[in-house]
PDB file of C-alpha atoms in Angstrom:
ATOM      1  CA  THR A   1     -45.172 177.259-200.379  1.00 86.00           C
ATOM      2  CA  GLY A   2     -43.068 179.596-202.029  1.00 95.00           C
ATOM      3  CA  VAL A   3     -40.797 176.846-203.346  1.00 98.00           C
ATOM      4  CA  ALA A   4     -40.087 175.231-206.854  1.00 98.00           C
ATOM      5  CA  LEU A   5     -40.537 172.013-208.415  1.00 98.00           C
ATOM      6  CA  MET A   6     -38.147 172.409-210.842  1.00 98.00           C
ATOM      7  CA  LYS A   7     -38.588 168.838-213.227  1.00 98.00           C
ATOM      8  CA  PHE A   8     -36.189 167.775-216.005  1.00 98.00           C
ATOM      9  CA  LYS A   9     -38.545 166.693-219.335  1.00 97.00           C
ATOM     10  CA  SER A  10     -35.942 165.300-222.102  1.00 96.00           C
ATOM     11  CA  PRO A  11     -36.129 161.846-222.617  1.00 95.00           C
ATOM     12  CA  PRO A  12     -34.667 158.961-222.805  1.00 94.00           C
ATOM     13  CA  VAL A  13     -31.563 160.442-220.466  1.00 96.00           C
ATOM     14  CA  ASN A  14     -32.174 164.510-219.869  1.00 97.00           C
ATOM     15  CA  SER A  15     -28.736 165.146-221.684  1.00 96.00           C
ATOM     16  CA  LEU A  16     -27.747 169.098-221.575  1.00 98.00           C
ATOM     17  CA  SER A  17     -28.637 169.884-225.170  1.00 98.00           C
ATOM     18  CA  LEU A  18     -28.235 173.788-225.812  1.00 98.00           C
ATOM     19  CA  GLU A  19     -31.775 173.904-225.792  1.00 98.00           C
ATOM     20  CA  PHE A  20     -32.181 172.146-222.654  1.00 98.00           C
ATOM     21  CA  LEU A  21     -29.643 173.559-220.790  1.00 98.00           C
ATOM     22  CA  THR A  22     -31.270 176.820-222.607  1.00 98.00           C
ATOM     23  CA  GLU A  23     -34.516 175.877-220.727  1.00 97.00           C
ATOM     24  CA  PHE A  24     -32.813 175.783-217.836  1.00 98.00           C
ATOM     25  CA  CYS A  25     -31.397 179.178-217.220  1.00 98.00           C
ATOM     26  CA  ILE A  26     -34.417 180.849-218.550  1.00 98.00           C
ATOM     27  CA  SER A  27     -36.597 179.111-215.903  1.00 98.00           C
ATOM     28  CA  LEU A  28     -34.033 179.464-213.194  1.00 98.00           C
ATOM     29  CA  GLU A  29     -33.760 183.555-214.233  1.00 98.00           C
ATOM     30  CA  LYS A  30     -37.730 183.881-213.948  1.00 98.00           C
ATOM     31  CA  LEU A  31     -37.636 181.994-210.481  1.00 98.00           C
ATOM     32  CA  GLU A  32     -35.007 184.171-209.369  1.00 97.00           C
ATOM     33  CA  ASN A  33     -36.679 187.135-210.251  1.00 97.00           C
ATOM     34  CA  ASP A  34     -39.752 186.069-208.385  1.00 97.00           C
ATOM     35  CA  ARG A  35     -40.148 187.649-204.897  1.00 94.00           C
ATOM     36  CA  ALA A  36     -42.092 184.879-203.704  1.00 96.00           C
ATOM     37  CA  CYS A  37     -40.008 182.623-204.541  1.00 98.00           C
ATOM     38  CA  ARG A  38     -37.072 181.584-202.044  1.00 98.00           C
ATOM     39  CA  GLY A  39     -36.134 178.207-203.237  1.00 98.00           C
ATOM     40  CA  VAL A  40     -36.195 175.277-205.872  1.00 98.00           C
ATOM     41  CA  ILE A  41     -35.789 171.773-205.814  1.00 98.00           C
ATOM     42  CA  LEU A  42     -34.126 170.044-208.923  1.00 98.00           C
ATOM     43  CA  THR A  43     -35.242 166.440-209.684  1.00 98.00           C
ATOM     44  CA  SER A  44     -35.855 164.731-213.138  1.00 98.00           C
ATOM     45  CA  ALA A  45     -39.542 163.210-214.752  1.00 98.00           C
ATOM     46  CA  VAL A  46     -37.561 160.479-216.408  1.00 97.00           C
ATOM     47  CA  PRO A  47     -37.799 157.958-215.332  1.00 95.00           C
ATOM     48  CA  ARG A  48     -34.316 156.354-213.697  1.00 96.00           C
ATOM     49  CA  ILE A  49     -32.243 159.070-214.370  1.00 97.00           C
ATOM     50  CA  PHE A  50     -31.716 162.346-213.552  1.00 98.00           C
ATOM     51  CA  SER A  51     -29.913 163.559-216.221  1.00 98.00           C
ATOM     52  CA  SER A  52     -26.680 161.888-217.442  1.00 96.00           C
ATOM     53  CA  GLY A  53     -24.571 165.035-217.954  1.00 96.00           C
ATOM     54  CA  LEU A  54     -23.783 167.040-221.092  1.00 95.00           C
ATOM     55  CA  ASP A  55     -25.010 165.662-225.202  1.00 95.00           C
ATOM     56  CA  ILE A  56     -21.957 164.828-226.394  1.00 92.00           C
ATOM     57  CA  THR A  57     -23.804 165.985-230.135  1.00 93.00           C
ATOM     58  CA  GLU A  58     -23.828 168.611-229.989  1.00 96.00           C
ATOM     59  CA  MET A  59     -19.335 168.425-229.146  1.00 95.00           C
ATOM     60  CA  CYS A  60     -19.384 166.253-232.252  1.00 94.00           C
ATOM     61  CA  GLY A  61     -18.795 167.195-235.614  1.00 93.00           C
ATOM     62  CA  LYS A  62     -20.202 170.358-235.067  1.00 96.00           C
ATOM     63  CA  SER A  63     -18.946 173.869-236.310  1.00 96.00           C
ATOM     64  CA  THR A  64     -16.739 175.939-234.531  1.00 96.00           C
ATOM     65  CA  GLU A  65     -19.647 178.774-233.123  1.00 98.00           C
ATOM     66  CA  HIS A  66     -21.130 175.563-232.264  1.00 98.00           C
ATOM     67  CA  TYR A  67     -18.950 174.498-229.892  1.00 98.00           C
ATOM     68  CA  ALA A  68     -19.231 177.953-228.264  1.00 98.00           C
ATOM     69  CA  GLU A  69     -22.358 178.900-228.066  1.00 98.00           C
ATOM     70  CA  PHE A  70     -22.918 175.070-226.464  1.00 98.00           C
ATOM     71  CA  TRP A  71     -19.576 175.905-223.947  1.00 98.00           C
ATOM     72  CA  ARG A  72     -21.407 179.217-223.305  1.00 98.00           C
ATOM     73  CA  ALA A  73     -24.249 177.788-222.164  1.00 98.00           C
ATOM     74  CA  VAL A  74     -23.160 175.186-219.718  1.00 98.00           C
ATOM     75  CA  GLN A  75     -20.666 177.997-218.058  1.00 98.00           C
ATOM     76  CA  GLU A  76     -24.479 179.866-217.624  1.00 98.00           C
ATOM     77  CA  MET A  77     -26.556 177.712-216.714  1.00 98.00           C
ATOM     78  CA  TRP A  78     -23.165 176.678-213.715  1.00 98.00           C
ATOM     79  CA  LEU A  79     -22.690 180.155-212.616  1.00 98.00           C
ATOM     80  CA  ARG A  80     -26.555 180.567-212.440  1.00 98.00           C
ATOM     81  CA  LEU A  81     -26.748 177.334-210.166  1.00 98.00           C
ATOM     82  CA  TYR A  82     -23.856 177.281-207.930  1.00 98.00           C
ATOM     83  CA  GLY A  83     -24.471 181.091-207.301  1.00 98.00           C
ATOM     84  CA  SER A  84     -28.181 181.171-207.179  1.00 98.00           C
ATOM     85  CA  ASN A  85     -29.781 182.972-204.096  1.00 97.00           C
ATOM     86  CA  MET A  86     -32.691 180.444-203.722  1.00 98.00           C
ATOM     87  CA  VAL A  87     -31.927 177.584-202.167  1.00 98.00           C
ATOM     88  CA  THR A  88     -31.764 175.345-203.986  1.00 98.00           C
ATOM     89  CA  VAL A  89     -32.263 171.157-203.273  1.00 98.00           C
ATOM     90  CA  ALA A  90     -31.197 168.436-205.796  1.00 98.00           C
ATOM     91  CA  ALA A  91     -33.570 165.167-205.998  1.00 98.00           C
ATOM     92  CA  VAL A  92     -31.543 162.473-207.027  1.00 98.00           C
ATOM     93  CA  ASN A  93     -34.184 160.368-208.712  1.00 98.00           C
ATOM     94  CA  GLY A  94     -31.762 158.074-210.768  1.00 98.00           C
ATOM     95  CA  SER A  95     -28.621 158.131-212.226  1.00 98.00           C
ATOM     96  CA  SER A  96     -26.892 160.775-212.965  1.00 98.00           C
ATOM     97  CA  PRO A  97     -22.845 160.851-214.215  1.00 97.00           C
ATOM     98  CA  ALA A  98     -20.903 164.086-215.582  1.00 96.00           C
ATOM     99  CA  GLY A  99     -22.782 167.495-216.239  1.00 97.00           C
ATOM    100  CA  GLY A 100     -25.871 165.448-214.783  1.00 97.00           C
ATOM    101  CA  CYS A 101     -22.937 165.453-211.378  1.00 98.00           C
ATOM    102  CA  LEU A 102     -22.461 168.559-211.745  1.00 98.00           C
ATOM    103  CA  MET A 103     -26.344 170.078-211.289  1.00 98.00           C
ATOM    104  CA  ALA A 104     -26.278 167.555-208.483  1.00 98.00           C
ATOM    105  CA  LEU A 105     -23.491 169.389-206.685  1.00 98.00           C
ATOM    106  CA  SER A 106     -23.461 173.043-208.059  1.00 98.00           C
ATOM    107  CA  CYS A 107     -27.097 172.706-205.468  1.00 98.00           C
ATOM    108  CA  ASP A 108     -27.029 174.192-201.479  1.00 98.00           C
ATOM    109  CA  TYR A 109     -28.067 170.030-200.326  1.00 98.00           C
ATOM    110  CA  ARG A 110     -27.957 166.640-202.776  1.00 98.00           C
ATOM    111  CA  ILE A 111     -30.986 163.812-201.687  1.00 98.00           C
ATOM    112  CA  MET A 112     -30.701 160.435-203.862  1.00 98.00           C
ATOM    113  CA  GLY A 113     -33.111 157.865-203.826  1.00 98.00           C
ATOM    114  CA  GLU A 114     -32.052 154.624-202.442  1.00 97.00           C
ATOM    115  CA  ASN A 115     -31.845 152.217-205.076  1.00 96.00           C
ATOM    116  CA  PRO A 116     -27.960 150.301-205.742  1.00 92.00           C
ATOM    117  CA  LYS A 117     -28.397 150.616-208.973  1.00 96.00           C
ATOM    118  CA  PHE A 118     -28.229 154.719-208.624  1.00 97.00           C
ATOM    119  CA  SER A 119     -24.787 156.178-210.340  1.00 98.00           C
ATOM    120  CA  ILE A 120     -23.491 159.781-209.330  1.00 98.00           C
ATOM    121  CA  GLY A 121     -19.971 161.058-210.353  1.00 98.00           C
ATOM    122  CA  LEU A 122     -17.801 163.479-213.260  1.00 98.00           C
ATOM    123  CA  ASN A 123     -16.885 160.567-215.523  1.00 95.00           C
ATOM    124  CA  GLU A 124     -15.530 162.915-217.932  1.00 93.00           C
ATOM    125  CA  ALA A 125     -11.541 160.752-217.498  1.00 92.00           C
ATOM    126  CA  GLN A 126     -13.890 157.383-218.762  1.00 89.00           C
ATOM    127  CA  LEU A 127     -14.998 159.510-222.628  1.00 85.00           C
ATOM    128  CA  GLY A 128     -11.438 160.713-222.685  1.00 85.00           C
ATOM    129  CA  ILE A 129     -12.057 164.428-221.765  1.00 88.00           C
ATOM    130  CA  VAL A 130     -11.527 166.332-219.062  1.00 91.00           C
ATOM    131  CA  ALA A 131     -13.614 168.195-216.325  1.00 94.00           C
ATOM    132  CA  PRO A 132     -12.441 171.890-216.807  1.00 96.00           C
ATOM    133  CA  PHE A 133     -11.316 173.385-213.483  1.00 96.00           C
ATOM    134  CA  TRP A 134     -15.004 174.812-212.490  1.00 97.00           C
ATOM    135  CA  PHE A 135     -15.514 171.512-212.932  1.00 98.00           C
ATOM    136  CA  LYS A 136     -12.910 170.326-210.294  1.00 98.00           C
ATOM    137  CA  ASP A 137     -13.489 172.804-208.661  1.00 97.00           C
ATOM    138  CA  THR A 138     -16.814 172.767-207.341  1.00 98.00           C
ATOM    139  CA  PHE A 139     -16.129 169.035-206.847  1.00 98.00           C
ATOM    140  CA  VAL A 140     -13.034 170.051-204.458  1.00 98.00           C
ATOM    141  CA  ASN A 141     -15.686 172.115-201.960  1.00 97.00           C
ATOM    142  CA  VAL A 142     -17.894 169.253-201.477  1.00 98.00           C
ATOM    143  CA  VAL A 143     -15.762 165.908-201.438  1.00 98.00           C
ATOM    144  CA  GLY A 144     -12.390 167.173-200.220  1.00 98.00           C
ATOM    145  CA  HIS A 145      -9.283 166.886-202.125  1.00 98.00           C
ATOM    146  CA  ARG A 146      -7.984 164.229-202.036  1.00 98.00           C
ATOM    147  CA  ILE A 147     -11.436 161.985-202.948  1.00 98.00           C
ATOM    148  CA  ALA A 148     -11.978 164.391-206.000  1.00 98.00           C
ATOM    149  CA  GLU A 149      -8.313 163.811-207.351  1.00 98.00           C
ATOM    150  CA  SER A 150      -8.300 159.823-207.842  1.00 98.00           C
ATOM    151  CA  SER A 151     -12.259 160.564-208.708  1.00 98.00           C
ATOM    152  CA  LEU A 152     -11.118 162.986-211.907  1.00 98.00           C
ATOM    153  CA  GLN A 153      -7.899 160.667-212.555  1.00 98.00           C
ATOM    154  CA  LEU A 154      -9.780 157.594-212.473  1.00 98.00           C
ATOM    155  CA  GLY A 155     -13.486 158.802-214.001  1.00 97.00           C
ATOM    156  CA  SER A 156     -15.232 157.463-211.008  1.00 98.00           C
ATOM    157  CA  LEU A 157     -18.483 156.827-210.956  1.00 97.00           C
ATOM    158  CA  TYR A 158     -20.309 156.212-207.689  1.00 98.00           C
ATOM    159  CA  PRO A 159     -22.857 153.716-206.669  1.00 98.00           C
ATOM    160  CA  ALA A 160     -26.013 155.735-204.463  1.00 97.00           C
ATOM    161  CA  PRO A 161     -24.243 154.346-201.117  1.00 97.00           C
ATOM    162  CA  GLU A 162     -20.891 154.851-201.315  1.00 98.00           C
ATOM    163  CA  ALA A 163     -21.899 158.762-202.525  1.00 98.00           C
ATOM    164  CA  LEU A 164     -22.922 159.161-199.167  1.00 98.00           C
ATOM    165  CA  ARG A 165     -20.273 157.506-197.263  1.00 98.00           C
ATOM    166  CA  LEU A 166     -17.951 159.658-199.895  1.00 98.00           C
ATOM    167  CA  GLY A 167     -19.976 162.612-198.755  1.00 98.00           C
ATOM    168  CA  LEU A 168     -21.155 163.055-202.493  1.00 98.00           C
ATOM    169  CA  VAL A 169     -23.892 163.404-201.343  1.00 98.00           C
ATOM    170  CA  ASP A 170     -25.655 164.436-198.067  1.00 98.00           C
ATOM    171  CA  GLU A 171     -28.133 161.398-197.516  1.00 98.00           C
ATOM    172  CA  LEU A 172     -30.142 158.479-198.820  1.00 98.00           C
ATOM    173  CA  VAL A 173     -33.604 158.126-198.811  1.00 98.00           C
ATOM    174  CA  PRO A 174     -36.024 155.068-200.241  1.00 98.00           C
ATOM    175  CA  GLU A 175     -37.315 156.585-203.812  1.00 96.00           C
ATOM    176  CA  GLU A 176     -41.029 157.145-202.641  1.00 97.00           C
ATOM    177  CA  LYS A 177     -39.851 158.722-200.130  1.00 97.00           C
ATOM    178  CA  LEU A 178     -37.812 162.185-201.854  1.00 98.00           C
ATOM    179  CA  GLN A 179     -40.142 164.213-202.386  1.00 97.00           C
ATOM    180  CA  GLU A 180     -41.164 164.532-199.411  1.00 98.00           C
ATOM    181  CA  LYS A 181     -38.258 164.078-197.951  1.00 98.00           C
ATOM    182  CA  ALA A 182     -36.647 167.058-200.112  1.00 98.00           C
ATOM    183  CA  ALA A 183     -39.505 169.371-199.528  1.00 98.00           C
ATOM    184  CA  ALA A 184     -38.191 168.808-196.101  1.00 98.00           C
ATOM    185  CA  VAL A 185     -34.981 169.566-196.410  1.00 98.00           C
ATOM    186  CA  MET A 186     -36.161 172.574-197.797  1.00 98.00           C
ATOM    187  CA  ALA A 187     -38.419 173.515-194.573  1.00 98.00           C
ATOM    188  CA  GLN A 188     -35.823 173.426-192.409  1.00 97.00           C
ATOM    189  CA  TRP A 189     -33.012 175.819-194.611  1.00 98.00           C
ATOM    190  CA  LEU A 190     -35.848 178.508-195.212  1.00 97.00           C
ATOM    191  CA  ALA A 191     -36.568 178.629-191.648  1.00 97.00           C
ATOM    192  CA  LEU A 192     -33.324 180.659-191.738  1.00 95.00           C
ATOM    193  CA  PRO A 193     -33.994 184.369-192.264  1.00 95.00           C
ATOM    194  CA  ASP A 194     -32.929 185.130-196.270  1.00 95.00           C
ATOM    195  CA  HIS A 195     -30.085 187.864-196.097  1.00 96.00           C
ATOM    196  CA  ALA A 196     -27.732 185.787-193.505  1.00 96.00           C
ATOM    197  CA  ARG A 197     -27.716 182.590-195.873  1.00 97.00           C
ATOM    198  CA  GLN A 198     -27.305 184.445-198.738  1.00 97.00           C
ATOM    199  CA  LEU A 199     -23.943 186.347-197.874  1.00 98.00           C
ATOM    200  CA  THR A 200     -22.889 183.080-195.878  1.00 98.00           C
ATOM    201  CA  LYS A 201     -23.528 180.991-199.717  1.00 98.00           C
ATOM    202  CA  SER A 202     -21.615 183.895-201.749  1.00 98.00           C
ATOM    203  CA  MET A 203     -19.303 183.800-199.062  1.00 98.00           C
ATOM    204  CA  MET A 204     -17.976 180.069-199.808  1.00 98.00           C
ATOM    205  CA  ARG A 205     -19.187 180.107-203.213  1.00 98.00           C
ATOM    206  CA  LYS A 206     -17.551 183.654-204.323  1.00 97.00           C
ATOM    207  CA  ALA A 207     -13.365 182.756-205.385  1.00 97.00           C
ATOM    208  CA  VAL A 208     -14.796 179.437-207.452  1.00 97.00           C
ATOM    209  CA  LEU A 209     -17.655 181.127-209.144  1.00 98.00           C
ATOM    210  CA  ASP A 210     -15.749 184.698-210.005  1.00 98.00           C
ATOM    211  CA  ARG A 211     -12.360 182.908-211.228  1.00 97.00           C
ATOM    212  CA  LEU A 212     -14.731 181.442-213.943  1.00 98.00           C
ATOM    213  CA  ALA A 213     -16.503 184.694-214.416  1.00 97.00           C
ATOM    214  CA  ALA A 214     -12.865 186.408-214.738  1.00 98.00           C
ATOM    215  CA  HIS A 215     -11.231 183.543-217.267  1.00 97.00           C
ATOM    216  CA  ARG A 216     -15.123 182.496-219.451  1.00 98.00           C
ATOM    217  CA  GLU A 217     -13.597 183.539-222.811  1.00 98.00           C
ATOM    218  CA  GLU A 218     -10.764 182.066-221.702  1.00 98.00           C
ATOM    219  CA  ASP A 219     -12.504 178.500-220.926  1.00 98.00           C
ATOM    220  CA  VAL A 220     -14.398 178.566-224.051  1.00 98.00           C
ATOM    221  CA  GLN A 221     -11.322 179.001-226.525  1.00 98.00           C
ATOM    222  CA  ASN A 222      -9.713 175.743-224.385  1.00 96.00           C
ATOM    223  CA  PHE A 223     -13.071 173.739-224.259  1.00 96.00           C
ATOM    224  CA  ILE A 224     -12.959 174.372-228.525  1.00 97.00           C
ATOM    225  CA  SER A 225      -9.776 173.354-228.722  1.00 96.00           C
ATOM    226  CA  PHE A 226      -9.777 170.244-226.785  1.00 95.00           C
ATOM    227  CA  ILE A 227     -12.548 169.286-228.550  1.00 95.00           C
ATOM    228  CA  SER A 228     -11.921 170.055-231.669  1.00 95.00           C
ATOM    229  CA  LYS A 229      -8.926 167.269-232.039  1.00 95.00           C
ATOM    230  CA  GLU A 230      -9.290 164.659-234.614  1.00 95.00           C
ATOM    231  CA  SER A 231      -8.188 162.307-230.951  1.00 92.00           C
ATOM    232  CA  ILE A 232     -11.082 164.099-229.007  1.00 91.00           C
ATOM    233  CA  GLN A 233     -13.866 163.789-232.295  1.00 93.00           C
ATOM    234  CA  LYS A 234     -12.427 159.487-233.100  1.00 92.00           C
ATOM    235  CA  SER A 235     -13.186 158.964-228.842  1.00 87.00           C
ATOM    236  CA  LEU A 236     -16.762 160.582-229.322  1.00 89.00           C
ATOM    237  CA  ARG A 237     -17.709 159.193-231.894  1.00 91.00           C
ATOM    238  CA  MET A 238     -16.713 155.494-230.762  1.00 89.00           C
ATOM    239  CA  TYR A 239     -19.346 156.038-227.966  1.00 85.00           C
ATOM    240  CA  MET A 240     -22.031 157.500-229.683  1.00 87.00           C
ATOM    241  CA  GLU A 241     -21.792 154.320-232.078  1.00 89.00           C
ATOM    242  CA  MET A 242     -21.268 151.513-228.140  1.00 87.00           C
ATOM    243  CA  LEU A 243     -24.528 153.692-227.769  1.00 81.00           C
ATOM    244  CA  LYS A 244     -26.103 152.931-229.994  1.00 84.00           C
ATOM    245  CA  LYS A 245     -25.218 149.209-230.655  1.00 86.00           C
ATOM    246  CA  LYS A 246     -26.558 149.230-225.969  1.00 79.00           C
ATOM    247  CA  LYS A 247     -30.249 150.201-227.461  1.00 66.00           C
TER     248      LYS A 247
END
């Protein structure tokens, strides 16, 4: 059908580890290079979670070289997904905080399962982390400046109905209808000539993509100096301890 279905499967919560991000970028590149593939639907093979976002263990107690390698992989994931020539639809079948939310925001269209227990948002501030400028830019482009500003400062996570009201997701459907709806939306987008849609997408997103491309190394260095701070490492260790207790 010219449409790929990509399912995240990295239990327990599809956290974006270096390995996951590398695998994702390779898979996306293969699809981009496949002339027959015009669209991709992103979803999760893990129940109740789309992706929990960046893997905290990659950012805690590691070397500066590791932080640099990890952050370059995060940048690469976003540059490829946000700048993809394909139609990208996120079928969000579970909660999607932080980096998981970024992946959904980077797609052309977001459909979320109608479950009040599912939430989505850039909640970095809750962990004492600051969402980078390109996370912010992507968010602003979807929900507008005011909602993005308050949401980022408060690290808000929104339940599915609220996410729909704010425009963070485009549609809510019953969970069992999610794949069917994603396929229908994809068909609607693919009914248009690819070149016109691709040029329009590029025009809308180019400034944001170019901004990171021009400041990639500076952004890596900013991440390293921020994440290496003892106060940040301490809050990440505390967060990891809290997660262990929850288990």
